[in-house]
Coordinates of C-alpha atoms in Angstrom, one line a residue:
M530 CA -29.1 15.8 -20.8
G531 CA -28.4 19.5 -20.1
R532 CA -25.1 19.9 -21.5
S533 CA -26.4 18.6 -25.3
W534 CA -28.8 22.0 -25.5
Q535 CA -25.9 24.0 -24.0
N536 CA -23.9 23.0 -26.5
M537 CA -25.8 23.2 -29.6
N538 CA -27.1 26.5 -28.4
H539 CA -23.3 27.9 -27.8
C540 CA -22.9 26.2 -31.8
T541 CA -25.7 27.9 -33.1
R542 CA -25.4 30.8 -32.0
A543 CA -21.3 31.1 -32.9
G544 CA -22.7 29.5 -36.8
G545 CA -24.8 33.0 -36.5
R546 CA -21.9 35.4 -36.3
T547 CA -20.0 33.7 -39.4
P548 CA -20.7 36.4 -42.4
A549 CA -20.1 33.1 -44.9
T550 CA -22.2 30.2 -45.3
L551 CA -20.2 27.9 -45.9
A552 CA -18.6 28.8 -42.7
L553 CA -21.7 28.4 -41.1
L554 CA -22.5 25.2 -42.8
L555 CA -18.8 23.5 -41.6
S556 CA -19.9 25.0 -37.9
V557 CA -23.6 23.3 -37.9
V558 CA -22.3 20.2 -39.4
S559 CA -19.0 20.4 -36.3
C560 CA -21.3 20.7 -34.0
V561 CA -23.9 18.6 -34.9
A562 CA -21.2 15.6 -35.3
E563 CA -19.7 16.7 -31.8
L564 CA -23.7 16.4 -29.9
A565 CA -24.2 12.8 -32.0
W566 CA -21.4 11.7 -30.5
H567 CA -21.2 12.6 -26.9
V568 CA -24.8 11.3 -26.7
E569 CA -24.1 8.2 -27.4
G570 CA -20.4 8.2 -24.6
V571 CA -17.9 8.0 -27.6
T572 CA -15.0 10.3 -27.0
I573 CA -13.2 12.0 -29.4
V574 CA -10.0 14.4 -30.2
G575 CA -11.3 18.1 -30.5
F576 CA -14.4 17.4 -28.5
Y577 CA -14.2 21.3 -27.2
S578 CA -13.1 22.3 -30.6
A579 CA -16.4 24.5 -31.1
T580 CA -18.1 25.0 -27.3
C581 CA -15.4 25.8 -25.6
P582 CA -11.9 26.4 -28.0
K583 CA -9.9 27.5 -24.6
A584 CA -10.6 24.4 -22.7
E585 CA -7.3 22.6 -23.3
T586 CA -5.3 25.7 -23.4
I587 CA -6.8 26.8 -19.5
I588 CA -5.6 24.0 -18.2
Q589 CA -2.6 23.3 -19.8
Q590 CA -2.0 27.4 -17.9
E591 CA -3.4 26.1 -15.0
V592 CA -1.7 22.7 -14.3
Q593 CA 1.9 24.8 -15.7
S594 CA 1.2 26.8 -12.6
R595 CA 1.0 24.6 -10.6
F596 CA 3.4 22.2 -11.2
N597 CA 6.5 25.5 -11.4
S598 CA 5.3 25.5 -7.2
D599 CA 5.1 21.8 -6.6
P600 CA 6.3 19.5 -9.5
T601 CA 5.3 16.7 -7.7
I602 CA 1.8 17.2 -8.6
S603 CA 2.6 15.8 -12.0
A604 CA 2.7 12.1 -9.5
A605 CA -0.5 13.0 -7.6
L606 CA -2.6 13.7 -11.6
L607 CA -1.2 10.3 -12.7
R608 CA -2.2 8.4 -9.6
M609 CA -5.7 9.9 -9.8
F610 CA -6.8 9.5 -13.3
F611 CA -5.2 6.1 -12.3
H612 CA -7.5 5.5 -9.6
D613 CA -10.4 7.3 -10.9
C614 CA -10.9 5.2 -14.3
F615 CA -9.6 1.9 -12.7
V616 CA -13.3 2.4 -10.6
Q617 CA -16.1 3.2 -12.6
G618 CA -14.4 4.0 -15.4
C619 CA -13.0 7.4 -15.6
D620 CA -15.8 9.3 -14.8
A621 CA -14.8 11.6 -11.9
S622 CA -16.6 10.0 -8.8
I623 CA -13.1 10.1 -7.5
L624 CA -13.3 13.8 -6.9
I625 CA -17.5 13.6 -5.2
D626 CA -17.0 14.8 -1.3
P627 CA -18.8 12.5 1.4
T628 CA -22.5 13.0 2.4
P629 CA -24.9 12.4 5.0
G630 CA -25.3 8.6 4.1
N631 CA -22.6 8.0 1.9
T632 CA -19.1 7.5 1.6
P633 CA -17.2 8.6 -0.9
E634 CA -13.9 6.7 -3.0
K635 CA -11.6 9.0 -1.6
Q636 CA -12.3 8.3 1.7
S637 CA -11.4 4.7 0.6
G638 CA -8.1 3.2 2.3
P639 CA -6.3 3.2 -1.3
N640 CA -7.4 6.5 -1.8
L641 CA -6.3 8.5 1.5
T642 CA -3.2 9.6 0.3
L643 CA -4.1 10.8 -3.3
R644 CA -3.6 14.3 -3.8
G645 CA -4.6 17.0 -6.7
F646 CA -8.1 18.1 -5.3
D647 CA -7.6 22.3 -5.1
L648 CA -6.0 21.7 -8.3
I649 CA -9.4 20.4 -10.1
D650 CA -11.3 22.5 -8.5
A651 CA -10.0 25.8 -9.7
I652 CA -9.3 24.2 -13.2
K653 CA -13.2 23.7 -13.0
S654 CA -13.6 27.7 -11.8
K655 CA -12.1 28.6 -14.9
L656 CA -14.0 26.9 -17.3
E657 CA -17.0 27.4 -15.9
A658 CA -16.5 31.6 -16.4
E659 CA -15.0 30.7 -19.8
C660 CA -17.7 28.4 -21.0
P661 CA -20.5 27.3 -18.2
G662 CA -21.6 24.0 -18.1
I663 CA -19.3 22.6 -21.0
V664 CA -16.6 20.7 -19.6
S665 CA -16.6 17.9 -17.6
C666 CA -14.6 17.0 -14.2
A667 CA -13.5 13.8 -16.2
D668 CA -11.8 15.5 -19.0
I669 CA -10.2 18.0 -17.1
I670 CA -8.4 15.0 -14.9
A671 CA -7.5 12.8 -18.1
I672 CA -6.0 16.5 -19.9
A673 CA -4.6 17.8 -16.3
T674 CA -3.0 14.3 -16.4
R675 CA -1.8 14.3 -20.0
D676 CA -0.5 17.9 -19.5
A677 CA 1.4 16.9 -16.8
V678 CA 3.3 13.5 -18.1
A679 CA 5.0 16.2 -20.5
L680 CA 6.3 18.5 -17.6
V681 CA 8.0 16.0 -16.5
G682 CA 9.7 14.7 -19.8
G683 CA 7.1 11.9 -20.8
P684 CA 5.1 11.7 -24.2
S685 CA 3.0 14.5 -25.5
Y686 CA -0.2 12.7 -27.1
E687 CA -3.8 13.5 -27.9
V688 CA -7.0 12.9 -25.7
K689 CA -9.8 12.4 -26.6
T690 CA -12.5 14.2 -24.7
G691 CA -16.6 13.9 -24.7
R692 CA -16.7 12.3 -21.1
F693 CA -19.7 12.7 -18.7
D694 CA -19.1 12.5 -15.4
G695 CA -20.8 9.3 -12.7
K696 CA -23.2 10.0 -10.8
R697 CA -22.5 7.6 -8.3
S698 CA -19.3 7.6 -5.5
R699 CA -18.8 4.6 -3.1
S700 CA -15.9 3.9 -1.1
S701 CA -16.6 0.1 -1.3
D702 CA -16.1 0.3 -5.5
A703 CA -12.3 0.8 -4.7
N704 CA -11.8 -2.3 -3.2
I705 CA -10.5 -3.5 -6.5
L706 CA -7.8 -1.1 -6.7
P707 CA -4.6 -3.4 -6.8
S708 CA -2.4 -3.2 -3.4
P709 CA 0.8 -2.3 -3.8
D710 CA 1.6 -6.0 -2.1
S711 CA 0.6 -7.8 -4.8
D712 CA 2.0 -10.8 -7.1
V713 CA 1.7 -10.7 -10.7
D714 CA -1.5 -13.4 -10.2
Q715 CA -3.3 -10.5 -8.3
A716 CA -2.6 -8.0 -9.8
S717 CA -2.9 -9.0 -14.0
S718 CA -6.4 -10.2 -12.2
A719 CA -7.1 -7.2 -11.4
F720 CA -6.5 -5.7 -14.6
A721 CA -8.2 -8.1 -16.7
S722 CA -11.7 -7.4 -14.7
Q723 CA -11.3 -4.2 -16.7
G724 CA -10.1 -5.3 -19.6
L725 CA -6.6 -4.4 -19.3
S726 CA -4.1 -6.3 -20.0
L727 CA -0.7 -8.0 -18.8
D728 CA 1.1 -5.3 -21.3
D729 CA -1.3 -3.0 -19.6
L730 CA -0.5 -3.6 -16.3
V731 CA 3.8 -3.7 -16.7
V732 CA 3.0 0.0 -18.6
L733 CA 0.9 1.6 -16.8
L734 CA 2.8 0.5 -12.9
G735 CA 5.7 2.6 -15.3
A736 CA 4.0 5.7 -14.3
H737 CA 6.0 4.6 -10.9
T738 CA 9.1 6.6 -12.7
T739 CA 7.7 9.5 -11.5
G740 CA 6.4 10.3 -7.3
F741 CA 7.4 9.2 -4.5
A742 CA 5.5 6.4 -1.7
R743 CA 5.0 6.5 2.3
C744 CA 6.8 3.8 4.2
G745 CA 3.7 2.5 5.5
F746 CA 2.9 0.3 1.8
F747 CA 6.7 -0.8 2.2
S748 CA 7.8 -0.8 5.8
D749 CA 7.5 -4.5 5.9
R750 CA 10.0 -5.3 3.2
L751 CA 12.8 -4.0 5.0
Y752 CA 11.9 -5.9 9.0
D753 CA 9.4 -8.2 8.6
F754 CA 8.1 -9.5 5.3
Q755 CA 5.3 -12.5 5.6
G756 CA 5.8 -12.5 9.0
T757 CA 8.8 -13.5 8.4
G758 CA 11.1 -11.1 10.8
Q759 CA 13.1 -10.7 7.4
P760 CA 13.6 -7.9 4.6
D761 CA 12.6 -9.3 1.8
P762 CA 14.7 -11.1 -0.3
T763 CA 14.1 -9.8 -3.5
M764 CA 15.0 -6.0 -2.4
N765 CA 19.0 -4.9 -3.0
P766 CA 20.3 -5.1 0.7
A767 CA 22.2 -2.1 -0.5
L768 CA 18.5 0.0 -1.0
V769 CA 17.0 -2.1 2.9
S770 CA 19.7 -0.9 4.4
R771 CA 19.6 2.5 3.0
L772 CA 15.9 2.9 3.3
K773 CA 16.1 1.4 7.3
G774 CA 17.6 4.7 7.8
V775 CA 14.6 7.0 6.4
C776 CA 11.7 4.6 7.4
P777 CA 11.1 3.3 11.3
D778 CA 10.3 0.2 12.0
P779 CA 6.2 0.0 12.3
A780 CA 7.3 -2.4 15.9
S781 CA 9.3 0.6 17.5
G782 CA 6.1 2.6 18.0
N783 CA 7.5 5.0 15.6
S784 CA 4.4 6.5 13.8
S785 CA 6.0 8.9 11.4
D786 CA 5.7 7.6 7.9
P787 CA 8.2 9.6 5.2
T788 CA 8.4 8.8 1.7
V789 CA 10.0 7.8 -0.4
F790 CA 10.8 8.0 -4.1
L791 CA 9.8 5.1 -6.3
D792 CA 12.5 5.5 -9.0
Q793 CA 15.6 5.2 -7.4
G794 CA 17.3 6.7 -10.5
T795 CA 16.6 9.4 -11.9
R796 CA 13.5 10.3 -9.1
D797 CA 11.3 13.7 -11.0
A798 CA 11.7 12.6 -14.9
F799 CA 9.0 10.6 -16.5
D800 CA 11.9 7.8 -18.7
S801 CA 12.2 4.5 -18.8
S802 CA 14.9 4.1 -15.4
F803 CA 12.2 2.9 -13.3
Y804 CA 12.2 -0.5 -15.3
S805 CA 16.1 -0.8 -15.0
Q806 CA 16.1 0.1 -11.5
L807 CA 13.7 -3.1 -11.3
Q808 CA 16.2 -4.6 -12.8
K809 CA 18.5 -3.8 -9.8
H810 CA 16.3 -5.2 -7.6
N811 CA 15.8 -1.5 -6.7
G812 CA 11.7 -1.8 -6.5
I813 CA 10.2 0.3 -3.8
L814 CA 6.6 -1.5 -3.5
R815 CA 6.8 -5.2 -4.1
I816 CA 3.6 -4.7 -6.9
D817 CA 6.7 -3.3 -8.9
Q818 CA 9.9 -5.9 -8.3
V819 CA 7.5 -8.8 -8.7
L820 CA 7.3 -7.7 -12.2
Q821 CA 10.8 -8.4 -12.8
D822 CA 11.0 -11.4 -10.6
D823 CA 8.0 -13.4 -12.7
S824 CA 8.9 -15.0 -16.0
R825 CA 5.9 -13.6 -17.7
T826 CA 6.4 -10.1 -17.3
S827 CA 10.6 -10.0 -17.2
P828 CA 10.5 -9.7 -20.8
L829 CA 8.5 -6.6 -20.5
V830 CA 11.0 -5.1 -17.9
S831 CA 13.4 -5.7 -20.2
R832 CA 11.6 -4.3 -23.5
F833 CA 10.6 -1.2 -21.5
T834 CA 14.1 -0.3 -20.5
E835 CA 14.3 1.6 -23.8
T836 CA 12.7 4.6 -23.9
D837 CA 11.8 4.4 -27.4
A838 CA 9.7 1.5 -26.5
F839 CA 8.7 2.5 -23.8
F840 CA 6.8 5.5 -24.3
P841 CA 4.6 4.4 -27.5
A842 CA 3.8 1.4 -24.8
F843 CA 2.6 4.3 -22.4
I844 CA 0.6 6.1 -25.3
S845 CA -1.3 3.0 -25.8
S846 CA -2.5 1.7 -22.6
I847 CA -3.0 5.0 -20.8
T848 CA -5.7 5.8 -23.6
T849 CA -6.5 2.6 -22.9
L850 CA -7.4 3.4 -19.3
G851 CA -9.0 6.8 -20.8
A852 CA -11.8 5.0 -22.2
L853 CA -13.2 2.3 -19.7
N854 CA -16.6 2.7 -18.8
L855 CA -17.5 5.9 -20.4
K856 CA -21.0 7.1 -19.0
T857 CA -23.8 8.4 -21.4
A858 CA -26.1 10.7 -21.1
E859 CA -28.5 8.7 -19.9
T860 CA -26.0 7.4 -17.0
G861 CA -24.5 10.6 -16.7
E862 CA -24.4 14.5 -16.3
I863 CA -21.4 17.7 -16.4
R864 CA -21.7 19.0 -13.6
L865 CA -21.5 22.0 -12.1
D866 CA -19.3 21.3 -8.9
C867 CA -16.8 18.9 -8.9
R868 CA -16.6 17.9 -6.0
R869 CA -20.8 17.0 -5.8
V870 CA -23.2 15.3 -7.9
N871 CA -26.0 18.2 -9.6
P872 CA -28.8 18.7 -7.6
T873 CA -32.3 17.4 -9.4
T874 CA -33.6 20.2 -11.1
P875 CA -37.5 20.7 -10.1
N876 CA -40.2 21.7 -13.5
P877 CA -40.8 25.8 -12.9
P878 CA -44.3 26.6 -11.7
A879 CA -46.8 27.8 -14.1
I880 CA -47.0 31.6 -14.5
P881 CA -51.1 31.5 -12.6
P882 CA -53.8 33.0 -15.6
S883 CA -53.8 36.8 -16.0
P884 CA -57.5 38.5 -14.3
A885 CA -58.6 38.5 -17.4
Q886 CA -58.3 35.1 -17.7
A887 CA -59.2 34.3 -14.3
P888 CA -63.3 33.5 -13.8
A889 CA -65.5 36.2 -11.5
S890 CA -66.0 35.8 -8.1
G891 CA -69.0 33.3 -7.7
A892 CA -68.9 32.0 -11.2
P893 CA -69.0 28.5 -10.9
P894 CA -66.0 27.0 -13.0
P895 CA -65.9 26.4 -16.4
R896 CA -67.7 23.2 -18.1
K897 CA -65.8 20.8 -19.4
P898 CA -66.5 20.9 -23.4
S899 CA -68.1 17.7 -25.1
S900 CA -65.5 17.7 -27.7
P901 CA -62.1 17.7 -27.8
P902 CA -60.7 21.5 -28.3
P903 CA -59.6 22.1 -32.0
S904 CA -56.5 22.6 -32.9
R905 CA -54.1 25.8 -32.5
P906 CA -56.2 28.4 -34.3
T907 CA -54.3 30.4 -36.4
T908 CA -56.1 34.0 -35.4
T909 CA -57.0 35.0 -31.6
A910 CA -60.7 34.3 -31.3
P911 CA -63.1 37.0 -29.0
A912 CA -62.7 36.4 -24.9
Q913 CA -65.3 34.1 -23.7
P914 CA -67.7 34.9 -20.5
P915 CA -67.2 32.6 -17.1
G916 CA -69.5 29.4 -17.4
S917 CA -70.5 29.7 -21.4
G918 CA -68.9 26.3 -21.8
S919 CA -65.6 27.6 -24.1
P920 CA -62.6 25.2 -22.3
P921 CA -60.5 26.7 -19.7
V922 CA -57.2 29.2 -20.9
K923 CA -54.0 27.2 -19.9
P924 CA -51.5 29.2 -17.8
H925 CA -49.1 30.7 -19.8
K926 CA -45.4 28.7 -19.1
S927 CA -42.5 31.7 -19.4
P928 CA -40.0 31.4 -22.5
S929 CA -37.6 31.5 -20.4
S930 CA -37.5 28.5 -18.2
P931 CA -38.2 25.8 -21.2
P932 CA -39.1 22.3 -19.7
P933 CA -36.6 19.8 -20.0
R934 CA -36.1 18.4 -23.3
R935 CA -34.5 14.8 -24.9
F936 CA -32.0 15.2 -27.1
P937 CA -33.5 13.9 -30.4
R938 CA -31.5 11.6 -32.5
L939 CA -31.2 14.0 -34.8
P940 CA -31.7 12.2 -38.8
L941 CA -29.0 12.2 -41.6
P942 CA -28.7 13.4 -44.3
L943 CA -29.1 16.5 -42.5
P944 CA -31.0 19.4 -44.0
L945 CA -28.0 21.8 -44.6
P946 CA -28.5 25.2 -45.8
P947 CA -27.0 25.6 -49.2
L948 CA -23.7 27.4 -50.1
P949 CA -23.4 30.9 -51.4
L950 CA -19.7 31.1 -52.6
P951 CA -18.7 31.7 -55.6
L952 CA -17.2 28.3 -56.4
P953 CA -18.4 25.4 -58.5
P954 CA -20.8 24.2 -59.5
F955 CA -22.8 26.1 -56.2
R956 CA -25.2 28.3 -56.9
R957 CA -25.6 31.2 -54.7
L958 CA -28.6 31.5 -52.8
S959 CA -29.3 33.2 -49.7
P960 CA -28.6 31.7 -46.8
P961 CA -31.9 29.8 -45.2
A962 CA -32.5 30.9 -41.4
N963 CA -31.2 28.6 -39.0
P964 CA -33.2 25.2 -38.7
F965 CA -31.1 24.0 -35.5
N966 CA -32.1 26.7 -32.8
P967 CA -34.0 24.5 -30.3
F968 CA -34.9 27.7 -28.4
P969 CA -36.2 29.9 -31.2

């Protein structure tokens, strides 16, 4: 619940600097609404508009900077986002590093070739400097992916934010990811297990319009398809011949593993060319080509050869993907370091009593009172000598280290401050003290 309190403090401090109470009112309402959505694990567009208004700009600038030197980062971020959300939901569990006794998702077979972790680290570092403990790593991946898609010519779309980061990452969890060799039955079953439709399957595989794959993921289609000793008959023979000049036969003992563009048309652009290539049987991965060869999915392939059909469908499907299995304040956290779960913070030790409160040397310990102590006094009582029967003085706790608090549910309607502006029918009143600051 750490970020909820930090968000509340940020909101009340921002409102306190506003000269007009109307602005204060709007700021408080915005922040309270933001926190209410966040605690329940629901995302909204513009979640950080009050607590970290520069967040999306910082992410966009970092992605742009990396793209300028490495345009393939767009495909890398798209793949990272899919692999993260498909396993345990969009919770940045894909970023967690191994620890003694735990092998995380990033070390599973399907994820060994993922890239872009260092970019997420760089973005997180900038955001922690701007607004510590506010922006989740899961939201960083989601926003960075959106920006990466736009940089290669894809559609720009709004990203709902407010995700929590997960606290678990297991290599075995990634076994549900569909294999590059999957047929439509296998792939659609995997997608359905995550609440994704057949349309989502065809649309999200369309992200292969940008990026590349290593020969090891499809070389069997060139040399020994399903143990026949022959190429995959569904692959264009001209493409087979061309790829054999790039990818060595695994049986030859040549261990080199070059890369090949997944879209043999426009390659570096995010467009509908991928589907046109499938119609020509130029799909590189089997999971891609079967979309054209299966009667359930081939009509969708035909439809998405038109950019006007593909882009809106892509926005819809990637938004659905980004909402899978969201964590709540109880099941997630805001990682301070995207590569590791936050350490558990013990309660701060109590400050020992002052010498005036401590019993004299050799004096017997104070006796327990015969009746419960009275409620908090309004005046300071004189100090009692040791052994007089007065209750022991409780040690003072540091105001700078408040005990952990659970985020309370705010009652509705909210106790909103009155408006002072001369806008009828409102009356001019003095602004009250801010009632929302949990740490006065």
